[in-house]
GROMACS .gro file of C-alpha atoms in nm:
model
  478
    1MET     CA    1   0.608  -2.867   1.190
    2ALA     CA    2   0.612  -2.489   1.239
    3CYS     CA    3   0.724  -2.439   0.878
    4ALA     CA    4   0.447  -2.663   0.752
    5VAL     CA    5   0.186  -2.476   0.953
    6THR     CA    6   0.307  -2.141   0.824
    7ALA     CA    7   0.317  -2.261   0.463
    8PHE     CA    8  -0.039  -2.392   0.492
    9VAL     CA    9  -0.165  -2.064   0.636
   10LEU     CA   10   0.010  -1.867   0.361
   11LEU     CA   11  -0.147  -2.082   0.090
   12LEU     CA   12  -0.488  -2.003   0.230
   13LYS     CA   13  -0.445  -1.636   0.307
   14VAL     CA   14  -0.201  -1.468   0.069
   15GLY     CA   15  -0.294  -1.442  -0.288
   16CYS     CA   16  -0.592  -1.333  -0.489
   17ARG     CA   17  -0.553  -0.998  -0.656
   18ASP     CA   18  -0.894  -0.898  -0.518
   19GLY     CA   19  -0.789  -0.970  -0.161
   20GLY     CA   20  -0.962  -1.308  -0.137
   21ILE     CA   21  -0.840  -1.667  -0.120
   22GLY     CA   22  -0.586  -1.787  -0.373
   23GLU     CA   23  -0.255  -1.956  -0.437
   24SER     CA   24  -0.025  -1.698  -0.596
   25THR     CA   25   0.163  -1.462  -0.367
   26GLU     CA   26   0.344  -1.271  -0.641
   27PRO     CA   27   0.232  -0.958  -0.822
   28ALA     CA   28   0.329  -0.956  -1.186
   29ALA     CA   29   0.677  -0.824  -1.255
   30PRO     CA   30   0.696  -0.465  -1.383
   31GLY     CA   31   0.641  -0.444  -1.756
   32THR     CA   32   0.497  -0.793  -1.803
   33ALA     CA   33   0.206  -0.862  -2.033
   34GLU     CA   34  -0.033  -0.890  -1.739
   35GLN     CA   35   0.024  -0.524  -1.661
   36ALA     CA   36  -0.007  -0.404  -2.022
   37ASP     CA   37  -0.235  -0.103  -2.064
   38VAL     CA   38  -0.466  -0.236  -2.332
   39LEU     CA   39  -0.791  -0.044  -2.371
   40PRO     CA   40  -1.091  -0.216  -2.530
   41SER     CA   41  -1.172  -0.129  -2.890
   42PRO     CA   42  -1.430   0.152  -2.890
   43ARG     CA   43  -1.767   0.129  -3.055
   44ARG     CA   44  -1.751   0.503  -3.118
   45THR     CA   45  -1.477   0.766  -3.079
   46ARG     CA   46  -1.571   1.126  -3.010
   47ALA     CA   47  -1.325   1.419  -3.001
   48ALA     CA   48  -1.375   1.716  -2.768
   49HIS     CA   49  -1.183   2.040  -2.810
   50ARG     CA   50  -1.346   2.241  -2.531
   51LEU     CA   51  -1.459   2.155  -2.179
   52ASP     CA   52  -1.824   2.226  -2.259
   53GLU     CA   53  -1.800   1.972  -2.541
   54LEU     CA   54  -1.642   1.725  -2.302
   55ARG     CA   55  -1.926   1.770  -2.050
   56SER     CA   56  -2.191   1.720  -2.317
   57MET     CA   57  -2.025   1.409  -2.456
   58ILE     CA   58  -1.985   1.256  -2.110
   59ALA     CA   59  -2.350   1.324  -2.022
   60SER     CA   60  -2.469   1.144  -2.337
   61ALA     CA   61  -2.207   0.868  -2.341
   62LEU     CA   62  -2.309   0.512  -2.427
   63PRO     CA   63  -2.132   0.184  -2.346
   64GLY     CA   64  -1.827   0.148  -2.567
   65ASP     CA   65  -1.775   0.522  -2.624
   66ARG     CA   66  -1.423   0.662  -2.622
   67ILE     CA   67  -1.420   1.037  -2.554
   68GLU     CA   68  -1.088   1.212  -2.623
   69LEU     CA   69  -1.007   1.563  -2.503
   70ALA     CA   70  -0.761   1.735  -2.736
   71ASN     CA   71  -0.417   1.802  -2.594
   72GLY     CA   72  -0.378   2.142  -2.436
   73THR     CA   73  -0.418   2.337  -2.112
   74TYR     CA   74  -0.767   2.400  -1.980
   75THR     CA   75  -0.902   2.608  -1.692
   76ASN     CA   76  -1.199   2.447  -1.519
   77MET     CA   77  -1.406   2.608  -1.243
   78ILE     CA   78  -1.702   2.367  -1.211
   79PRO     CA   79  -1.666   1.991  -1.145
   80ILE     CA   80  -1.696   1.776  -1.456
   81GLU     CA   81  -1.970   1.531  -1.358
   82VAL     CA   82  -1.924   1.166  -1.455
   83SER     CA   83  -2.234   0.960  -1.372
   84VAL     CA   84  -2.255   0.732  -1.675
   85ARG     CA   85  -2.254   0.355  -1.692
   86GLY     CA   86  -2.069   0.133  -1.932
   87THR     CA   87  -2.053  -0.245  -1.924
   88GLU     CA   88  -1.777  -0.493  -1.849
   89GLN     CA   89  -1.727  -0.566  -2.220
   90HIS     CA   90  -1.783  -0.206  -2.331
   91PRO     CA   91  -1.661   0.047  -2.073
   92ILE     CA   92  -1.684   0.420  -2.133
   93VAL     CA   93  -1.334   0.567  -2.177
   94ILE     CA   94  -1.270   0.934  -2.101
   95THR     CA   95  -0.912   1.010  -2.197
   96ALA     CA   96  -0.662   1.275  -2.287
   97GLN     CA   97  -0.560   1.265  -2.652
   98THR     CA   98  -0.222   1.139  -2.531
   99VAL     CA   99  -0.116   1.045  -2.179
  100GLY     CA  100  -0.005   1.365  -2.008
  101GLY     CA  101  -0.109   1.581  -2.302
  102VAL     CA  102  -0.402   1.748  -2.125
  103THR     CA  103  -0.353   1.976  -1.823
  104ILE     CA  104  -0.658   2.082  -1.622
  105GLY     CA  105  -0.608   2.381  -1.394
  106GLY     CA  106  -0.851   2.615  -1.225
  107SER     CA  107  -1.043   2.500  -0.917
  108SER     CA  108  -1.170   2.149  -0.999
  109SER     CA  109  -1.168   1.856  -1.240
  110PHE     CA  110  -1.377   1.539  -1.229
  111HIS     CA  111  -1.649   1.429  -0.987
  112VAL     CA  112  -1.743   1.067  -1.043
  113LYS     CA  113  -2.074   0.972  -0.882
  114GLY     CA  114  -2.291   0.665  -0.934
  115ALA     CA  115  -2.082   0.555  -1.232
  116SER     CA  116  -1.979   0.207  -1.338
  117HIS     CA  117  -1.738   0.062  -1.593
  118VAL     CA  118  -1.576   0.398  -1.667
  119ILE     CA  119  -1.206   0.463  -1.739
  120LEU     CA  120  -1.050   0.806  -1.668
  121ARG     CA  121  -0.709   0.820  -1.830
  122GLY     CA  122  -0.412   1.038  -1.911
  123PHE     CA  123  -0.485   1.375  -1.746
  124LYS     CA  124  -0.247   1.606  -1.561
  125LEU     CA  125  -0.442   1.777  -1.283
  126THR     CA  126  -0.299   2.101  -1.144
  127HIS     CA  127  -0.616   2.268  -1.017
  128GLY     CA  128  -0.677   2.379  -0.660
  129VAL     CA  129  -0.888   2.235  -0.381
  130GLU     CA  130  -1.093   2.412  -0.117
  131GLU     CA  131  -0.983   2.409   0.246
  132GLY     CA  132  -1.066   2.074   0.408
  133ASP     CA  133  -1.224   1.934   0.091
  134VAL     CA  134  -1.155   1.645  -0.146
  135ALA     CA  135  -1.015   1.742  -0.485
  136LEU     CA  136  -1.145   1.442  -0.679
  137LYS     CA  137  -1.414   1.202  -0.560
  138ILE     CA  138  -1.509   0.862  -0.694
  139ALA     CA  139  -1.834   0.825  -0.502
  140GLY     CA  140  -2.089   0.546  -0.496
  141SER     CA  141  -1.929   0.395  -0.805
  142THR     CA  142  -1.813   0.050  -0.911
  143HIS     CA  143  -1.565  -0.076  -1.169
  144VAL     CA  144  -1.419   0.271  -1.225
  145ARG     CA  145  -1.057   0.279  -1.337
  146PHE     CA  146  -0.849   0.591  -1.271
  147THR     CA  147  -0.530   0.533  -1.465
  148ARG     CA  148  -0.220   0.708  -1.597
  149ASN     CA  149  -0.302   1.045  -1.447
  150GLU     CA  150  -0.071   1.292  -1.274
  151LEU     CA  151  -0.193   1.474  -0.964
  152ALA     CA  152   0.020   1.782  -0.899
  153LEU     CA  153  -0.246   2.000  -0.744
  154ALA     CA  154  -0.209   2.365  -0.649
  155ASP     CA  155  -0.174   2.289  -0.280
  156THR     CA  156  -0.256   2.628  -0.131
  157THR     CA  157  -0.467   2.513   0.167
  158SER     CA  158  -0.363   2.370   0.503
  159LEU     CA  159  -0.587   2.061   0.481
  160SER     CA  160  -0.697   1.862   0.176
  161THR     CA  161  -0.748   1.512   0.039
  162TRP     CA  162  -0.654   1.470  -0.326
  163LEU     CA  163  -0.849   1.157  -0.423
  164SER     CA  164  -1.105   0.950  -0.234
  165LEU     CA  165  -1.310   0.637  -0.294
  166GLU     CA  166  -1.632   0.688  -0.100
  167GLY     CA  167  -2.011   0.676  -0.107
  168ALA     CA  168  -2.278   0.409  -0.076
  169GLY     CA  169  -2.202   0.081  -0.248
  170SER     CA  170  -1.855   0.179  -0.369
  171GLY     CA  171  -1.631  -0.107  -0.477
  172TYR     CA  172  -1.431  -0.294  -0.741
  173ASN     CA  173  -1.249   0.021  -0.852
  174ARG     CA  174  -0.889   0.039  -0.969
  175ILE     CA  175  -0.642   0.322  -0.910
  176ASP     CA  176  -0.331   0.244  -1.115
  177HIS     CA  177  -0.029   0.393  -1.289
  178ASN     CA  178  -0.080   0.741  -1.147
  179SER     CA  179   0.163   0.991  -0.997
  180PHE     CA  180   0.081   1.181  -0.677
  181HIS     CA  181   0.346   1.434  -0.582
  182ASP     CA  182   0.446   1.756  -0.406
  183LYS     CA  183   0.179   1.781  -0.140
  184THR     CA  184   0.248   2.025   0.145
  185SER     CA  185  -0.090   2.028   0.323
  186ALA     CA  186  -0.222   1.794   0.591
  187ASN     CA  187  -0.434   1.489   0.504
  188VAL     CA  188  -0.376   1.230   0.237
  189PHE     CA  189  -0.302   1.174  -0.128
  190LEU     CA  190  -0.553   0.887  -0.146
  191ALA     CA  191  -0.824   0.774   0.097
  192VAL     CA  192  -1.059   0.475   0.087
  193TYR     CA  193  -1.384   0.524   0.277
  194GLY     CA  194  -1.737   0.442   0.160
  195ASN     CA  195  -2.074   0.337   0.301
  196ALA     CA  196  -2.301   0.036   0.276
  197PRO     CA  197  -2.560   0.034  -0.005
  198ASP     CA  198  -2.828   0.152   0.241
  199GLY     CA  199  -2.610   0.448   0.339
  200SER     CA  200  -2.509   0.312   0.680
  201LEU     CA  201  -2.147   0.296   0.788
  202GLY     CA  202  -1.947   0.086   0.543
  203ILE     CA  203  -1.634   0.086   0.332
  204SER     CA  204  -1.549   0.060  -0.035
  205ARG     CA  205  -1.469  -0.305  -0.106
  206HIS     CA  206  -1.250  -0.504  -0.343
  207ASP     CA  207  -1.060  -0.204  -0.479
  208ARG     CA  208  -0.713  -0.237  -0.628
  209ILE     CA  209  -0.439   0.025  -0.594
  210ASP     CA  210  -0.133  -0.060  -0.803
  211HIS     CA  211   0.167   0.079  -0.989
  212ASN     CA  212   0.128   0.431  -0.852
  213TYR     CA  213   0.412   0.668  -0.762
  214PHE     CA  214   0.357   0.852  -0.434
  215HIS     CA  215   0.636   1.100  -0.367
  216LYS     CA  216   0.729   1.425  -0.198
  217LEU     CA  217   0.467   1.472   0.069
  218THR     CA  218   0.649   1.735   0.272
  219LEU     CA  219   0.418   1.832   0.560
  220ASP     CA  220   0.684   1.691   0.797
  221ARG     CA  221   0.448   1.648   1.092
  222GLU     CA  222   0.164   1.420   1.197
  223GLY     CA  223  -0.148   1.437   0.983
  224GLY     CA  224  -0.028   1.368   0.631
  225GLU     CA  225  -0.030   1.001   0.535
  226CYS     CA  226   0.011   0.906   0.169
  227LEU     CA  227  -0.254   0.636   0.171
  228ARG     CA  228  -0.528   0.563   0.423
  229ILE     CA  229  -0.770   0.270   0.397
  230GLY     CA  230  -1.058   0.323   0.636
  231ASP     CA  231  -1.057   0.509   0.964
  232SER     CA  232  -1.091   0.429   1.333
  233LYS     CA  233  -1.465   0.362   1.317
  234ARG     CA  234  -1.425   0.138   1.010
  235GLY     CA  235  -1.147  -0.077   1.155
  236LEU     CA  236  -1.357  -0.393   1.184
  237LEU     CA  237  -1.506  -0.363   0.835
  238SER     CA  238  -1.355  -0.586   0.566
  239ALA     CA  239  -1.239  -0.380   0.269
  240HIS     CA  240  -1.055  -0.654   0.076
  241THR     CA  241  -0.836  -0.383  -0.078
  242VAL     CA  242  -0.522  -0.493  -0.264
  243VAL     CA  243  -0.233  -0.245  -0.254
  244GLU     CA  244   0.048  -0.376  -0.471
  245ALA     CA  245   0.348  -0.269  -0.678
  246ASN     CA  246   0.340   0.096  -0.567
  247LEU     CA  247   0.646   0.314  -0.499
  248PHE     CA  248   0.657   0.550  -0.201
  249GLU     CA  249   0.950   0.795  -0.183
  250GLU     CA  250   1.016   1.102   0.033
  251CYS     CA  251   0.678   1.075   0.200
  252ASN     CA  252   0.740   1.273   0.517
  253GLY     CA  253   0.396   1.392   0.621
  254ASP     CA  254   0.318   1.152   0.906
  255PRO     CA  255   0.475   0.862   1.099
  256GLU     CA  256   0.233   0.647   0.894
  257VAL     CA  257   0.313   0.651   0.522
  258ILE     CA  258   0.044   0.385   0.474
  259SER     CA  259  -0.229   0.377   0.738
  260ASN     CA  260  -0.447   0.067   0.740
  261LYS     CA  261  -0.769   0.118   0.936
  262SER     CA  262  -0.988  -0.165   0.808
  263SER     CA  263  -0.973  -0.544   0.784
  264GLU     CA  264  -0.871  -0.814   0.537
  265ASN     CA  265  -0.647  -0.609   0.311
  266VAL     CA  266  -0.336  -0.714   0.120
  267PHE     CA  267  -0.017  -0.504   0.087
  268ARG     CA  268   0.234  -0.672  -0.141
  269GLY     CA  269   0.519  -0.597  -0.376
  270ASN     CA  270   0.541  -0.230  -0.277
  271THR     CA  271   0.865  -0.036  -0.230
  272LEU     CA  272   0.907   0.226   0.043
  273ARG     CA  273   1.233   0.419   0.008
  274ASN     CA  274   1.368   0.724   0.195
  275ASN     CA  275   1.050   0.798   0.390
  276LYS     CA  276   1.014   0.923   0.747
  277GLY     CA  277   0.727   0.687   0.828
  278SER     CA  278   0.604   0.329   0.829
  279LEU     CA  279   0.341   0.096   0.693
  280VAL     CA  280   0.107   0.071   0.991
  281LEU     CA  281  -0.175  -0.177   1.050
  282ARG     CA  282  -0.336   0.058   1.301
  283HIS     CA  283  -0.692  -0.077   1.314
  284GLY     CA  284  -0.846  -0.395   1.180
  285ASN     CA  285  -0.763  -0.763   1.160
  286GLN     CA  286  -0.660  -1.037   0.917
  287SER     CA  287  -0.446  -0.838   0.674
  288VAL     CA  288  -0.143  -0.957   0.479
  289VAL     CA  289   0.185  -0.766   0.433
  290ASP     CA  290   0.385  -0.969   0.183
  291GLY     CA  291   0.689  -0.918  -0.036
  292ASN     CA  292   0.748  -0.546   0.023
  293PHE     CA  293   1.081  -0.359   0.024
  294PHE     CA  294   1.166  -0.105   0.296
  295LEU     CA  295   1.489   0.078   0.213
  296ASN     CA  296   1.653   0.355   0.419
  297ASN     CA  297   1.338   0.468   0.594
  298ALA     CA  298   1.295   0.624   0.937
  299GLY     CA  299   1.031   0.358   0.992
  300GLY     CA  300   0.926   0.014   0.875
  301MET     CA  301   0.617  -0.180   0.980
  302ARG     CA  302   0.410  -0.131   1.295
  303ILE     CA  303   0.143  -0.388   1.367
  304TYR     CA  304  -0.170  -0.383   1.583
  305GLY     CA  305  -0.469  -0.616   1.567
  306HIS     CA  306  -0.532  -0.985   1.520
  307ASP     CA  307  -0.441  -1.261   1.276
  308HIS     CA  308  -0.213  -1.072   1.038
  309LEU     CA  309   0.053  -1.235   0.819
  310ILE     CA  310   0.386  -1.052   0.775
  311THR     CA  311   0.585  -1.245   0.516
  312HIS     CA  312   0.871  -1.219   0.265
  313ASN     CA  313   0.947  -0.852   0.335
  314TYR     CA  314   1.295  -0.698   0.301
  315LEU     CA  315   1.393  -0.421   0.546
  316GLU     CA  316   1.737  -0.260   0.526
  317GLY     CA  317   1.901   0.059   0.647
  318GLY     CA  318   1.620   0.171   0.875
  319THR     CA  319   1.710   0.462   1.103
  320GLY     CA  320   1.399   0.474   1.323
  321THR     CA  321   1.382   0.364   1.685
  322GLY     CA  322   1.105   0.256   1.922
  323ALA     CA  323   0.765   0.271   1.752
  324GLN     CA  324   0.941   0.371   1.430
  325GLY     CA  325   1.170   0.068   1.437
  326PRO     CA  326   1.198  -0.172   1.142
  327LEU     CA  327   0.932  -0.417   1.263
  328VAL     CA  328   0.716  -0.348   1.568
  329LEU     CA  329   0.452  -0.591   1.696
  330ASN     CA  330   0.297  -0.355   1.941
  331SER     CA  331   0.114  -0.387   2.266
  332GLY     CA  332  -0.215  -0.204   2.287
  333CYS     CA  333  -0.442   0.019   2.488
  334THR     CA  334  -0.735  -0.215   2.438
  335GLU     CA  335  -0.778  -0.592   2.410
  336GLU     CA  336  -1.018  -0.579   2.117
  337ASP     CA  337  -1.073  -0.314   1.851
  338THR     CA  338  -1.432  -0.202   1.902
  339GLY     CA  339  -1.449   0.052   1.622
  340GLN     CA  340  -1.566   0.308   1.877
  341GLY     CA  341  -1.247   0.502   1.938
  342THR     CA  342  -0.888   0.558   1.837
  343ASP     CA  343  -0.725   0.314   2.082
  344CYS     CA  344  -0.527   0.038   1.911
  345SER     CA  345  -0.563  -0.327   2.006
  346ALA     CA  346  -0.256  -0.533   2.088
  347ALA     CA  347  -0.099  -0.748   1.816
  348SER     CA  348  -0.242  -1.097   1.857
  349ARG     CA  349  -0.195  -1.422   1.666
  350VAL     CA  350   0.038  -1.247   1.422
  351THR     CA  351   0.274  -1.460   1.212
  352VAL     CA  352   0.608  -1.309   1.104
  353ALA     CA  353   0.783  -1.543   0.861
  354PHE     CA  354   1.044  -1.541   0.583
  355ASN     CA  355   1.150  -1.177   0.625
  356SER     CA  356   1.499  -1.023   0.593
  357LEU     CA  357   1.592  -0.745   0.838
  358LEU     CA  358   1.942  -0.617   0.770
  359GLY     CA  359   2.164  -0.337   0.893
  360ASN     CA  360   1.901  -0.134   1.074
  361LYS     CA  361   1.999   0.120   1.338
  362SER     CA  362   1.790  -0.011   1.629
  363ALA     CA  363   1.644  -0.344   1.735
  364HIS     CA  364   1.523  -0.515   1.420
  365LEU     CA  365   1.218  -0.669   1.588
  366VAL     CA  366   1.046  -0.481   1.871
  367ILE     CA  367   0.767  -0.637   2.075
  368GLY     CA  368   0.540  -0.402   2.266
  369ALA     CA  369   0.584  -0.058   2.416
  370SER     CA  370   0.602   0.052   2.778
  371SER     CA  371   0.334   0.314   2.712
  372ARG     CA  372   0.077   0.055   2.595
  373PRO     CA  373  -0.028  -0.171   2.884
  374ILE     CA  374  -0.196  -0.467   2.713
  375PRO     CA  375   0.073  -0.708   2.589
  376ALA     CA  376   0.090  -0.861   2.244
  377ARG     CA  377   0.006  -1.229   2.254
  378ASP     CA  378   0.042  -1.557   2.068
  379LEU     CA  379   0.304  -1.436   1.822
  380ARG     CA  380   0.488  -1.665   1.578
  381VAL     CA  381   0.830  -1.559   1.444
  382GLU     CA  382   0.973  -1.815   1.202
  383ASN     CA  383   1.240  -1.847   0.934
  384ASN     CA  384   1.352  -1.484   0.935
  385LEU     CA  385   1.702  -1.349   0.867
  386LEU     CA  386   1.823  -1.079   1.108
  387VAL     CA  387   2.169  -0.924   1.063
  388GLY     CA  388   2.286  -0.621   1.259
  389GLU     CA  389   2.585  -0.464   1.430
  390LEU     CA  390   2.434  -0.243   1.702
  391GLY     CA  391   2.255  -0.315   2.029
  392LYS     CA  392   2.028  -0.616   2.018
  393LEU     CA  393   1.832  -0.769   1.734
  394VAL     CA  394   1.514  -0.849   1.927
  395ASP     CA  395   1.376  -0.626   2.202
  396PHE     CA  396   1.079  -0.706   2.425
  397GLU     CA  397   0.988  -0.353   2.540
  398ARG     CA  398   0.679  -0.513   2.690
  399ALA     CA  399   0.699  -0.892   2.712
  400PRO     CA  400   0.437  -1.071   2.502
  401ASP     CA  401   0.191  -1.323   2.636
  402GLY     CA  402   0.292  -1.612   2.414
  403PHE     CA  403   0.587  -1.603   2.172
  404THR     CA  404   0.693  -1.891   1.947
  405ALA     CA  405   1.019  -1.867   1.751
  406ALA     CA  406   1.167  -2.128   1.518
  407GLY     CA  407   1.409  -2.151   1.228
  408ASN     CA  408   1.539  -1.793   1.242
  409MET     CA  409   1.895  -1.703   1.143
  410LEU     CA  410   2.081  -1.428   1.332
  411TRP     CA  411   2.421  -1.274   1.263
  412GLY     CA  412   2.636  -0.972   1.335
  413ALA     CA  413   2.783  -0.798   1.639
  414ALA     CA  414   2.436  -0.716   1.772
  415SER     CA  415   2.322  -0.952   2.046
  416PRO     CA  416   2.021  -1.179   2.000
  417GLY     CA  417   1.852  -0.980   2.273
  418ASP     CA  418   1.519  -1.132   2.373
  419MET     CA  419   1.505  -1.394   2.098
  420PRO     CA  420   1.469  -1.736   2.270
  421SER     CA  421   1.782  -1.947   2.229
  422THR     CA  422   1.576  -2.230   2.079
  423GLY     CA  423   1.435  -2.001   1.812
  424TYR     CA  424   1.745  -1.928   1.604
  425VAL     CA  425   2.084  -2.038   1.478
  426ARG     CA  426   2.391  -1.821   1.427
  427VAL     CA  427   2.528  -1.859   1.074
  428ASP     CA  428   2.722  -1.599   0.877
  429PRO     CA  429   2.521  -1.549   0.555
  430ARG     CA  430   2.820  -1.368   0.395
  431LEU     CA  431   2.595  -1.106   0.244
  432VAL     CA  432   2.699  -0.939  -0.081
  433ARG     CA  433   2.540  -0.645  -0.262
  434ALA     CA  434   2.357  -0.776  -0.570
  435GLU     CA  435   2.290  -0.591  -0.896
  436ASP     CA  436   1.943  -0.493  -0.775
  437GLY     CA  437   2.098  -0.316  -0.476
  438LEU     CA  438   1.990  -0.572  -0.218
  439MET     CA  439   2.208  -0.770   0.019
  440ARG     CA  440   2.194  -1.138  -0.066
  441PRO     CA  441   2.365  -1.446   0.082
  442SER     CA  442   2.672  -1.582  -0.092
  443ALA     CA  443   2.658  -1.917  -0.265
  444GLY     CA  444   2.739  -2.213  -0.044
  445ILE     CA  445   2.579  -2.073   0.271
  446PRO     CA  446   2.335  -2.322   0.424
  447MET     CA  447   2.041  -2.089   0.359
  448ALA     CA  448   2.153  -1.963   0.017
  449GLY     CA  449   1.925  -2.076  -0.264
  450ALA     CA  450   1.672  -2.209  -0.015
  451PRO     CA  451   1.338  -2.032   0.010
  452ASP     CA  452   1.289  -2.122   0.376
  453VAL     CA  453   1.487  -1.842   0.548
  454GLY     CA  454   1.471  -1.471   0.473
  455ALA     CA  455   1.274  -1.272   0.218
  456ASP     CA  456   1.400  -1.413  -0.112
  457ARG     CA  457   1.174  -1.631  -0.319
  458THR     CA  458   1.416  -1.819  -0.538
  459GLY     CA  459   1.208  -2.100  -0.684
  460SER     CA  460   1.440  -2.253  -0.945
  461GLY     CA  461   1.734  -2.058  -0.805
  462VAL     CA  462   1.657  -1.723  -0.968
  463VAL     CA  463   1.543  -1.441  -0.741
  464SER     CA  464   1.201  -1.336  -0.869
  465ARG     CA  465   1.158  -0.991  -0.712
  466ARG     CA  466   1.337  -0.658  -0.697
  467PRO     CA  467   1.263  -0.311  -0.558
  468LEU     CA  468   1.064  -0.078  -0.780
  469THR     CA  469   1.206   0.237  -0.938
  470PRO     CA  470   1.022   0.541  -1.080
  471ALA     CA  471   1.047   0.382  -1.425
  472ASP     CA  472   0.825   0.093  -1.308
  473VAL     CA  473   0.532   0.304  -1.189
  474GLY     CA  474   0.328   0.609  -1.277
  475PRO     CA  475   0.164   0.734  -1.599
  476HIS     CA  476   0.448   0.647  -1.837
  477ALA     CA  477   0.551   0.307  -1.699
  478PRO     CA  478   0.521   0.002  -1.925
   0.00000   0.00000   0.00000
């Protein structure tokens, strides 16, 4: 019955690419036709050879225009304003002549404000940013696509945000196939904020962030996440952001590589490799973390809030302990997230199902923390594979108020720890290293080829997912 309940909940909650209700839980595989970068045929193509020409052409652009800036290196000192409106059938495309062929240095690049149905494509941005400022804003805009750009900014300040979605009525934007790299200052590569159409507190909604390469954020102390969706005061606002098929490597700027601070978001099909932090649902409720790969990180997933689904994730080789353990369903400092402060609410009514946690240094599943007095409650842990050699696999640092476990498989020299004896079986999965680098059960094991234990989705017997590599993401990916 527990499996049936979980499957029903997953069918309802995990799916639509816009963060809504749907049936598919899988992002398209890298390089498939669905991800092809096909731009609409232009009504008119205009070629700019200087930045003043580019500004003039943008200011007078009509739906269906394609504006190409000739390849070369440009120095820009004043933001290039983009406030034009295309249509769904005829967007306005502002592009480098070839992807990566245009470098914009100086002190600024684009400022998108009040735009809609605009595509910004193919630029390498190396300009600076003022102390505490945002380098590139997409503000009060809808249906803007920022694609196949490289952000390698001159990071000479101590505090900066490189790209933000913000402003009244922001939503339905797409940030895809970009590279963000070599940031040394505090604050984030990419932030999602926003306000309601009337200017009151709100958040950008229904945005999609996919196939980006986030790497080498080297602050090496708290204050430098790669990606932040919302903030403490926006935790109860529903963003419906989909974050999928992104690669995060060597992101060492904060214990939170991805910081979720809003509600009803989906994180799926991402790969986090060799980072010092975790994916953290810090504020907000009803988010989905599905089908991600966590490989050799000093962190994993840390969960606060209510009614989240944590499903089909693969976590191996984690070196973090305590709050930076592979999977932490944490206790809280408040019962409910009020959106009025920074205190986190305890994990409540969280379902953890069909995950593989293998060969991690510390307890693979940690419940609660002694420093947070309000216990997690009503947790469901079902059909997960936990294999480890050290200590114990499950650790109740603060006992939860309600814990249901069923159908889990445990193995290795590590003890079951606080996993209830009725919630697991001990079976050797005889793991072998597959061609994609993951540990998979050998044929003939009771759970091998069955999609009801661990992270693999096998369907007809063929594993349908693999970790991402740099070739799958960024400006030059398929």
